[in-house]
Amino acid sequence: MSAATTRSRTPDRLCAEAVDLARGAAEEAAAPGVVGEHVGLVSEGDRVVTHFFECRELGYRGWRWAVTVARASRAKIVTVDEAVLLPGPDAVLAPEWVPWSERLRPGDMGPGDLLPTDAEDLRLEPGFSGEDEPAPNSAVSHEMADLVEAEDADVTSGPPARLPFTPSRGSIAAVAEELGMRRARVLSRYGLHIAADRWEEAFGAKTPMAQSAPAACVTCGFLVPIGGSLGQAFGVCANEFSPADGRLVSLSYGCGGHSEAAVMPRPPQPAPPVIDETRVDPFPLRPAPDSGSVPATSDEDTEELGHS
């Protein structure tokens, strides 16, 4: 170890004793009553020392005022180099800044919000690549196979802004535009894969709801089929009582609202009345004298009054 290295690690005596000078510089840079006790010093080099003072400012817990003092060679006068507010080991710091494009999460957009799409978004690809070569999302395309392995692979030869807006007459793009089917970009195979993984994680077979379901969505009457390749694994739930109502669900997903899980039995219907129209039942106009439970007896008092 050299002598210069040893001197740099040992604080200079005059600079280390200049605590009052450093405090005055900190109080000049800070508000009154903010600079607290002296909490230590560190040697920054030959005849350069940084003094630390406690910060009493509200909202800056754990921060310290750092004042660096120095002196010239063979000089006995110590001067102030700089005074700054620095976080200490226990300081409360803001989280690391993340660009908005990386902070955005599904569900963050509200009414009126616009989300621009990157020109080189890996989830999209040109809708038409020309007549002489297969589409990038075709099964014979080697670009999609490489894109699955490396997410940073190039999807297009140039940004969509450079794609021709007016296709040449007679080309595939021109015919598609006449039919109203032209789109500048469509989902790539990579875009389909990451979307399917996201939907499978939210409404798939491994969710707690699907694990306790009586049956899978593939046999549910509320499942609305979708077209395309995704229709082989996903559908739309149309059960208003299901937690996945209106969502894209995996065919292996399930919930307690399955159409065939619990079929309510119909209430029993009473038998229709039987009417026999081939026989006549006579009904007397007056009841028989001996038809009651009390025998008919003559009342002598009523007979004298003339009652019948």
C-alpha atoms as one frame of an Amber mdcrd trajectory, in Angstrom:
protein
   0.000   0.000   0.000   1.444   3.357  -1.010   1.763   6.384   1.246  -0.683
   8.358  -0.907  -3.377   5.703  -0.403  -2.818   5.747   3.340  -3.110   9.535
   3.480  -6.343   9.524   1.442  -8.057   7.130   3.862  -7.006   9.104   6.948
  -9.108  12.286   7.355  -7.134  15.494   7.320  -6.909  16.905  10.846  -7.744
  20.515   9.974 -10.599  19.496   7.678 -11.982  17.096  10.274 -11.967  19.831
  12.921 -13.893  22.271  10.671 -17.282  21.118  11.978 -18.527  24.652  12.669
 -17.542  25.780   9.198 -19.414  22.861   7.649 -22.475  23.476   9.842 -22.592
  27.111   8.802 -22.528  26.112   5.138 -25.329  23.589   5.701 -27.479  26.128
   7.565 -26.939  28.627   4.767 -28.148  26.110   2.177 -31.047  24.766   4.268
 -34.003  26.359   6.030 -33.609  27.552   9.628 -33.762  24.761  12.217 -33.384
  21.981   9.654 -29.729  21.080  10.229 -29.361  18.697  13.177 -26.508  17.039
  14.994 -23.194  16.115  13.439 -23.398  12.395  12.644 -20.004  11.648  11.162
 -17.420  12.387   8.506 -15.621  10.574   5.731 -12.371  11.222   3.915 -12.824
  11.836   0.197  -9.116  12.143  -0.584  -6.040  14.137   0.378  -7.170  17.144
   2.458 -10.820  16.591   1.432 -13.406  15.661   4.098 -17.192  15.428   3.968
 -19.151  16.179   7.154 -22.671  14.759   7.644 -25.419  16.469   9.640 -28.826
  15.144  10.558 -31.740  16.510   8.487 -34.833  17.484  10.478 -36.916  18.398
   7.465 -40.311  16.675   7.478 -40.525  14.086   4.750 -36.762  13.516   4.598
 -36.369  10.878   7.262 -32.912   9.322   7.116 -31.449  12.037   4.866 -28.278
  13.939   5.782 -26.738  17.260   4.907 -23.317  16.560   3.385 -20.806  19.405
   3.416 -17.432  18.821   1.768 -14.491  20.943   2.958 -10.952  21.034   1.650
  -7.686  22.892   1.987  -4.787  23.453  -0.357  -1.418  21.838   0.097   0.635
  23.451   2.905  -2.292  25.798   3.656  -3.981  26.072   7.024  -7.233  27.682
   5.801 -10.133  25.252   5.228 -12.738  26.231   2.630 -16.148  24.861   1.735
 -16.368  22.872  -1.481 -20.113  22.039  -1.666 -23.171  21.419   0.511 -25.878
  19.000  -0.633 -28.704  16.922   0.836 -28.024  13.208   0.367 -29.938  10.073
   1.436 -28.485   8.053   4.256 -28.482   4.295   4.689 -31.962   4.370   6.279
 -33.435   7.082   4.060 -36.911   6.778   2.580 -36.443   6.916  -1.183 -38.866
   7.043  -4.058 -39.119   3.860  -6.138 -36.959   3.573  -9.194 -38.387   5.485
 -12.112 -40.004   3.294 -14.738 -41.088   4.586 -18.177 -44.829   4.900 -18.636
 -44.795   2.254 -21.363 -43.504  -0.251 -18.793 -45.688   0.964 -15.911 -48.921
   0.575 -17.855 -50.957  -2.453 -16.833 -54.194  -3.978 -18.167 -57.159  -2.026
 -16.878 -55.299   1.302 -16.483 -56.901   2.926 -19.506 -60.038   4.966 -18.917
 -62.543   6.792 -21.125 -60.752   9.192 -23.441 -57.268   7.707 -22.916 -55.142
   6.955 -25.959 -52.521   4.205 -25.961 -50.101   4.578 -28.878 -48.708   1.355
 -30.302 -45.017   1.009 -30.981 -44.168   0.817 -34.671 -42.101  -2.313 -33.981
 -44.553  -3.952 -31.571 -43.839  -7.672 -31.586 -47.519  -8.434 -31.086 -48.383
  -7.073 -34.546 -47.253  -7.706 -38.079 -48.184  -6.426 -41.534 -51.512  -7.684
 -42.776 -50.133  -8.311 -46.282 -46.530  -8.959 -47.219 -46.899  -9.300 -50.983
 -47.952 -11.823 -53.594 -44.695 -13.734 -53.993 -44.048 -14.617 -50.360 -46.240
 -16.127 -47.625 -47.749 -13.950 -44.952 -45.605 -13.618 -41.799 -48.256 -15.393
 -39.744 -48.443 -18.297 -42.194 -47.497 -21.783 -41.081 -44.726 -21.893 -43.717
 -43.147 -18.664 -42.538 -39.782 -19.056 -40.828 -39.956 -15.599 -39.300 -42.613
 -16.604 -36.788 -40.665 -19.671 -35.687 -37.632 -17.508 -35.001 -39.783 -14.887
 -33.275 -41.055 -17.376 -30.735 -37.480 -18.202 -29.764 -36.235 -14.591 -29.689
 -38.607 -11.785 -28.798 -36.291  -9.168 -30.290 -36.522 -10.610 -33.816 -37.527
  -8.279 -36.611 -41.139  -8.728 -37.655 -41.251  -6.406 -40.652 -38.697  -5.041
 -43.050 -39.674  -1.515 -42.057 -42.045   0.423 -39.821 -45.755   0.406 -40.750
 -45.525   4.122 -41.552 -43.527   3.204 -44.650 -46.043   0.637 -45.869 -47.964
   1.728 -49.014 -51.432   3.035 -48.246 -52.608   2.712 -51.857 -51.934  -0.844
 -53.069 -51.225  -1.492 -56.706 -54.241  -2.419 -58.783 -54.805  -6.162 -59.061
 -52.685  -7.063 -56.019 -53.901  -9.060 -53.030 -53.935  -5.921 -50.915 -56.059
  -4.082 -53.474 -58.637  -6.875 -53.581 -58.722  -7.042 -49.778 -59.271  -3.295
 -49.547 -62.168  -3.474 -51.987 -63.768  -6.129 -49.794 -63.254  -4.004 -46.694
 -60.811  -6.480 -45.180 -57.575  -4.492 -45.313 -55.783  -3.867 -42.033 -52.361
  -2.326 -41.785 -51.262  -4.861 -39.176 -52.630  -8.064 -37.707 -51.735 -10.198
 -34.717 -48.539 -12.181 -35.139 -48.156 -15.722 -33.878 -46.137 -14.352 -30.992
 -48.962 -11.923 -30.191 -51.449 -14.801 -30.219 -49.234 -16.888 -27.926 -48.772
 -14.222 -25.250 -52.484 -13.369 -25.372 -53.423 -17.019 -24.956 -51.021 -17.373
 -22.018 -52.541 -14.304 -20.363 -56.124 -15.538 -20.803 -55.184 -19.033 -19.665
 -53.683 -17.602 -16.481 -56.794 -15.542 -15.697 -59.506 -18.026 -16.722 -57.784
 -21.365 -17.189 -57.782 -24.856 -15.777 -55.279 -24.038 -13.001 -57.383 -21.347
 -11.335 -59.056 -22.148  -7.982 -62.494 -21.653  -9.546 -61.809 -24.224 -12.258
 -60.338 -26.702  -9.773 -63.587 -26.757  -7.787 -65.959 -26.573 -10.765 -68.315
 -29.498 -11.432 -67.533 -29.505 -15.173 -65.514 -27.683 -17.828 -66.711 -24.869
 -20.067 -66.408 -27.048 -23.161 -69.673 -28.777 -22.153 -71.451 -25.653 -20.883
 -74.407 -24.260 -22.783 -73.429 -20.684 -21.903 -70.178 -20.909 -23.872 -70.201
 -18.855 -27.075 -67.730 -20.275 -29.651 -65.275 -17.959 -31.400 -63.694 -18.285
 -34.825 -60.104 -18.603 -35.870 -57.354 -20.689 -34.346 -58.155 -19.415 -30.854
 -61.575 -21.077 -31.089 -59.896 -24.433 -30.529 -58.959 -23.442 -26.978 -61.121
 -20.463 -25.948 -64.678 -19.180 -25.982 -66.764 -16.361 -24.520 -68.813 -16.896
 -21.361 -72.421 -15.679 -21.608 -73.638 -16.581 -18.103 -74.492 -13.389 -16.233
 -74.040 -15.138 -12.876 -70.575 -16.430 -13.710 -67.436 -14.531 -12.595 -66.228
 -14.777 -16.202 -69.323 -13.247 -17.813 -68.304 -11.559 -21.068 -64.710 -12.769
 -20.725 -62.633 -15.001 -22.947 -62.309 -18.284 -21.052 -60.373 -21.462 -21.704
 -62.384 -24.493 -22.701 -60.899 -26.252 -19.667 -62.084 -23.509 -17.321 -65.218
 -24.012 -15.250 -67.345 -22.523 -12.493 -70.402 -23.319 -10.427 -72.679 -21.763
 -13.033 -72.266 -24.633 -15.490 -75.472 -25.198 -17.423 -75.518 -28.934 -16.723
 -74.097 -28.903 -13.203 -77.414 -28.712 -11.330 -80.625 -29.046 -13.314 -83.642
 -27.961 -11.273 -86.398 -30.625 -11.375 -89.823 -29.560 -12.539 -92.527 -29.360
  -9.860 -94.983 -32.307 -10.008 -98.145 -31.560 -11.955-101.490 -32.803 -10.513
-103.407 -35.335 -12.574-106.207 -33.903 -14.675-109.720 -34.428 -13.262-111.664
 -37.461 -14.535-115.188 -36.686 -15.749-117.555 -39.562 -16.535-120.097 -38.313
 -19.021-121.761 -41.714 -19.650-123.627 -41.986 -16.322-126.245 -39.693 -14.788
-126.191 -39.167 -11.035-129.640 -38.196  -9.630-129.641 -35.466  -7.000-132.922
 -34.979  -4.946-134.296 -31.467  -4.649-134.965 -31.937  -0.927-132.971 -34.032
   1.484-134.498 -37.207   2.809-135.930 -37.054   6.371-133.521 -39.648   7.585
-130.465 -38.234   5.869-129.328 -36.052   8.806-127.446 -37.054  11.908-130.297
 -35.936  14.192-133.625 -37.829  13.883-136.603 -35.761  12.858-139.068 -35.315
  15.816-142.225 -33.320  16.048-142.258 -30.275  18.244-145.609 -29.821  19.969
-144.963 -26.151  20.829-144.298 -25.182  17.256-147.309 -27.028  16.021-149.563
 -24.965  18.308-148.108 -21.732  16.898-148.829 -22.871  13.385-145.260 -23.376
  12.281-144.541 -26.163   9.824
